PDB file of C-alpha atoms and ligand atoms in Angstrom:
ATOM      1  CA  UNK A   1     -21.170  29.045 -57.419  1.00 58.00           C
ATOM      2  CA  UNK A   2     -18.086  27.254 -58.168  1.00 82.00           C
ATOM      3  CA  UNK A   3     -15.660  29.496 -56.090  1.00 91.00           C
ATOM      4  CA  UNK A   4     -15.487  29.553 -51.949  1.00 92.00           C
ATOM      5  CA  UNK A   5     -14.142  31.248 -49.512  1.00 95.00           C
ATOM      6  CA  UNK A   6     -10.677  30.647 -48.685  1.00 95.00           C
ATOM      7  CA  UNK A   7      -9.990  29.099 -52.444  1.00 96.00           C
ATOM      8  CA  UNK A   8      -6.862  30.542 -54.413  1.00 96.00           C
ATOM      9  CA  UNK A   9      -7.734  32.223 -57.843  1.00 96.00           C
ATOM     10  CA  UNK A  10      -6.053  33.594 -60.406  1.00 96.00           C
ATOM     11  CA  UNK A  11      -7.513  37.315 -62.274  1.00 94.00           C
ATOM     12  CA  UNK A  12      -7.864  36.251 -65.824  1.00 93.00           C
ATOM     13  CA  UNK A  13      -9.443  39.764 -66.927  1.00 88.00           C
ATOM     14  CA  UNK A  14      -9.595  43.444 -65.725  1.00 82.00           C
ATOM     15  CA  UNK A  15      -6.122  45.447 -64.589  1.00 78.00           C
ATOM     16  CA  UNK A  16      -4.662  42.512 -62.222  1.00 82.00           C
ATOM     17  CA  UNK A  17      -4.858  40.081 -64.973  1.00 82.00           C
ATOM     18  CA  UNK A  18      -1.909  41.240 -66.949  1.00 81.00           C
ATOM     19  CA  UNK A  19       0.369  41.077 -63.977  1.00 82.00           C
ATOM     20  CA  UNK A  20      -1.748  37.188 -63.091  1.00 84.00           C
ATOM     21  CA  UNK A  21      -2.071  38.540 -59.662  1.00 92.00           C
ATOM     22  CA  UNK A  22      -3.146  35.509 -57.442  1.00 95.00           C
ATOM     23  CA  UNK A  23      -4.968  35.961 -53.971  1.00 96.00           C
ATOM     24  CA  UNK A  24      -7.141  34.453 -51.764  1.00 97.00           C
ATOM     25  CA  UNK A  25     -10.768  34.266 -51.977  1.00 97.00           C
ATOM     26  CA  UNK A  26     -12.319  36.881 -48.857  1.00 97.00           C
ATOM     27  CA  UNK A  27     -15.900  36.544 -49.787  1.00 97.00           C
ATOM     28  CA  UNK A  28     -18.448  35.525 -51.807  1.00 96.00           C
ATOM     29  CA  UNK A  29     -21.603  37.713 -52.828  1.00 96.00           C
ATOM     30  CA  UNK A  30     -23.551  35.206 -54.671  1.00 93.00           C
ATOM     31  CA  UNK A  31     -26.561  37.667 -55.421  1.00 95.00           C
ATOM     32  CA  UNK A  32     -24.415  39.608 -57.220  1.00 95.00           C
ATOM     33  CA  UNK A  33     -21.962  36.812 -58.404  1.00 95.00           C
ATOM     34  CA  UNK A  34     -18.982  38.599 -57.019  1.00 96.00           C
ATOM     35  CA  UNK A  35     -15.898  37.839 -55.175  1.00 97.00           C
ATOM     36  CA  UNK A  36     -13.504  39.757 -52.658  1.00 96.00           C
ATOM     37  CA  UNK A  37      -9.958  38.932 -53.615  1.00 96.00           C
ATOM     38  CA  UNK A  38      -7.306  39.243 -51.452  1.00 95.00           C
ATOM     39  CA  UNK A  39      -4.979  42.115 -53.328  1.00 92.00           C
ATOM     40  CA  UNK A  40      -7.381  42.716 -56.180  1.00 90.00           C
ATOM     41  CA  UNK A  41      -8.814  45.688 -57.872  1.00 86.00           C
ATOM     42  CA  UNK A  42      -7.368  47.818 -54.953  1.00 87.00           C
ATOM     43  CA  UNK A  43      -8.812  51.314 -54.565  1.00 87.00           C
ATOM     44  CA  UNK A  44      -7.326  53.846 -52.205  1.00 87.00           C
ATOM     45  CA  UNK A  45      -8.894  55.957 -49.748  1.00 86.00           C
ATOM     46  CA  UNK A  46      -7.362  59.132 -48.256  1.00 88.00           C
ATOM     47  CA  UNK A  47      -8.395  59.730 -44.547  1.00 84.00           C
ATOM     48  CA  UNK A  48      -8.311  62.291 -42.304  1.00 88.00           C
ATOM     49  CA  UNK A  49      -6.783  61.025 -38.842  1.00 89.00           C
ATOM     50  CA  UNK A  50      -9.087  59.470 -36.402  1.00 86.00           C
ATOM     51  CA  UNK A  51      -9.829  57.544 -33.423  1.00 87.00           C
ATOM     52  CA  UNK A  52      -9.263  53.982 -35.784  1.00 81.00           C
ATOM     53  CA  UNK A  53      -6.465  55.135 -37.506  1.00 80.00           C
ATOM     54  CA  UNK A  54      -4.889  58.000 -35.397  1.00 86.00           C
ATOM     55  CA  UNK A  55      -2.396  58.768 -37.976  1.00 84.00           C
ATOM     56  CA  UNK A  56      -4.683  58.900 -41.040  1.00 83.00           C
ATOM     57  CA  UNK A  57      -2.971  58.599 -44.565  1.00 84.00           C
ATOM     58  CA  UNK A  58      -3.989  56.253 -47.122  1.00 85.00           C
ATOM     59  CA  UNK A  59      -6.473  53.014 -46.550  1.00 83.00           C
ATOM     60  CA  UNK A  60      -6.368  50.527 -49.189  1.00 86.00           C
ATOM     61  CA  UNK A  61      -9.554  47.986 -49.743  1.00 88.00           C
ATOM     62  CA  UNK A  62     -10.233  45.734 -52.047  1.00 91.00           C
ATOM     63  CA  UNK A  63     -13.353  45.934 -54.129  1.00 92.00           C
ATOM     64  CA  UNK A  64     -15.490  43.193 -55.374  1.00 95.00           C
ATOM     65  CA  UNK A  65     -14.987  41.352 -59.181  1.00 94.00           C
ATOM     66  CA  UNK A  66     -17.267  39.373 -61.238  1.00 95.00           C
ATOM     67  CA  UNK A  67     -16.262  35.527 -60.587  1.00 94.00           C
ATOM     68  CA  UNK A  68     -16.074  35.288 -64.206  1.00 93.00           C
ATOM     69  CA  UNK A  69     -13.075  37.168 -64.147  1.00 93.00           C
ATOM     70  CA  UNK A  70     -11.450  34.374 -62.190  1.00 94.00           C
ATOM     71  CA  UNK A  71     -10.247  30.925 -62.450  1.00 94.00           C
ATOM     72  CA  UNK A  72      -9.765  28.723 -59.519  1.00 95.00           C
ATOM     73  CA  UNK A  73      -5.826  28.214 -58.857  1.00 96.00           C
ATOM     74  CA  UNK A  74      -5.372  24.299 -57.867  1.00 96.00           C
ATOM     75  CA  UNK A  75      -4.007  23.653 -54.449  1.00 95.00           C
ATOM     76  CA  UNK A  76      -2.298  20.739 -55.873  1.00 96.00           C
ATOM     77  CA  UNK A  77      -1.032  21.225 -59.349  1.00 97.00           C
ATOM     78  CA  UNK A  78      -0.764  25.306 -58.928  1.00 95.00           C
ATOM     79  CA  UNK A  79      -2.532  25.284 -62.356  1.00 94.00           C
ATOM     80  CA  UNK A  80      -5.506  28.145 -62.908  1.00 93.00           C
ATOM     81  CA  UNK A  81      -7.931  25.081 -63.856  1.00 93.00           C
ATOM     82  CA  UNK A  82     -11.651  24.136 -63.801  1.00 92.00           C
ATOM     83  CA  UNK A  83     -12.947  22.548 -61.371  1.00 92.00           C
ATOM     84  CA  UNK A  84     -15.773  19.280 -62.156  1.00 93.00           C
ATOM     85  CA  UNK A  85     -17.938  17.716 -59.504  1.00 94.00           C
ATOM     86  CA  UNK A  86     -18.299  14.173 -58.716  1.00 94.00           C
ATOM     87  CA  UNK A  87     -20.240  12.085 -56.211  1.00 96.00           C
ATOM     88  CA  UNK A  88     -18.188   9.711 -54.197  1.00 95.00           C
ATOM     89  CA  UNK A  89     -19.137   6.359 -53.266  1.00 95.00           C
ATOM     90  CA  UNK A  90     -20.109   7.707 -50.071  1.00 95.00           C
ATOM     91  CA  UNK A  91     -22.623   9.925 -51.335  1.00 96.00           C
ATOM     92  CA  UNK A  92     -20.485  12.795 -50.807  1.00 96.00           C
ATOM     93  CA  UNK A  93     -19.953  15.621 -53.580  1.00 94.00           C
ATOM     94  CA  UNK A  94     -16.765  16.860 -54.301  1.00 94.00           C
ATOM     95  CA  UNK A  95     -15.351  19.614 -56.640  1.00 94.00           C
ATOM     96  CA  UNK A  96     -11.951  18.267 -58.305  1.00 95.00           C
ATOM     97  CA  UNK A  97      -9.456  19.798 -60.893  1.00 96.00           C
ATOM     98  CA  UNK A  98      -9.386  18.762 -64.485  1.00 95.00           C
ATOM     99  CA  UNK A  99      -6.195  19.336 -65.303  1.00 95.00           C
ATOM    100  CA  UNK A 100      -4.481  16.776 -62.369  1.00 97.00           C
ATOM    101  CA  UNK A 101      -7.562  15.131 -61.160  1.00 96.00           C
ATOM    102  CA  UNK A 102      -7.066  16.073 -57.584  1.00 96.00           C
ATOM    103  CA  UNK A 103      -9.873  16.738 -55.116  1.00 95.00           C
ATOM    104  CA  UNK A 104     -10.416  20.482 -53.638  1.00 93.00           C
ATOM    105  CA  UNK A 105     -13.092  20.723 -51.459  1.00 90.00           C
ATOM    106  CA  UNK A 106     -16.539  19.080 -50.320  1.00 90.00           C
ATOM    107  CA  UNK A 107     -19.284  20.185 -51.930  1.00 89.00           C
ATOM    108  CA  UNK A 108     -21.807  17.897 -50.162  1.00 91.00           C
ATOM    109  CA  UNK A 109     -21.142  15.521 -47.074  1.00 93.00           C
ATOM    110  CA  UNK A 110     -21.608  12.123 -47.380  1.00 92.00           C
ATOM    111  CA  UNK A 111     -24.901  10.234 -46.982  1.00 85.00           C
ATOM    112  CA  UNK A 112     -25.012   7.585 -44.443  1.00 73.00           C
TER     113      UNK A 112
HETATM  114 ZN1  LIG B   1      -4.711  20.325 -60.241  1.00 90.71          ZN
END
């Protein structure tokens, strides 16, 4: 699994991808190999009024893609990239970007 929680991605297939919505990574599923995206394949719900939402009207929730439908945004170069992984010389593991060579994100902690 080469996305996380909290990463930036770009939809590169379905509805959102011709508008290349961007949003954040909510959650993983990694039985399924899907991802909640922040703004993504929306669905809306109409509900009656109740004690959570006393006015009722229309909920909106996202709904879980395939992370091949996805490409990892770069937090550095703002480029949808993909991402290699490389051991330090501290025995750590780190995921970088190919296209500007920056790190994003530990993989592995280093070994003492
Ligand atoms: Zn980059």
């Amino acid at each position: 699994m080469h996305i996380k929680i909290d990463d930036t991605v770009e939809i590169i297939t379905g509805a959102d991808a011709a508008s290349e919505l961007r949003g954040k990574v909510l959650k993983v599923f990694p039985d399924t190999g899907k991802i909640l995206v922040e703004g993504a394949a929306k669905v809306y719900k109409h509900v009656k009024p109740n004690d959570k939402n006393p006015r009722g009207g229309k909920l909106s929730k996202e709904m879980p893609i395939a992370i091949s439908n996805v490409m990892l945004v770069c937090p550095e170069c703002r480029e949808r990239t993909k991402t290699g992984a490389k051991i330090k010389e501290d025995g750590s593991k780190v995921r970088y970007c190919k296209s500007c060579n920056a790190e994003i994100g530990q993989l592995s902690p280093a070994k003492n």
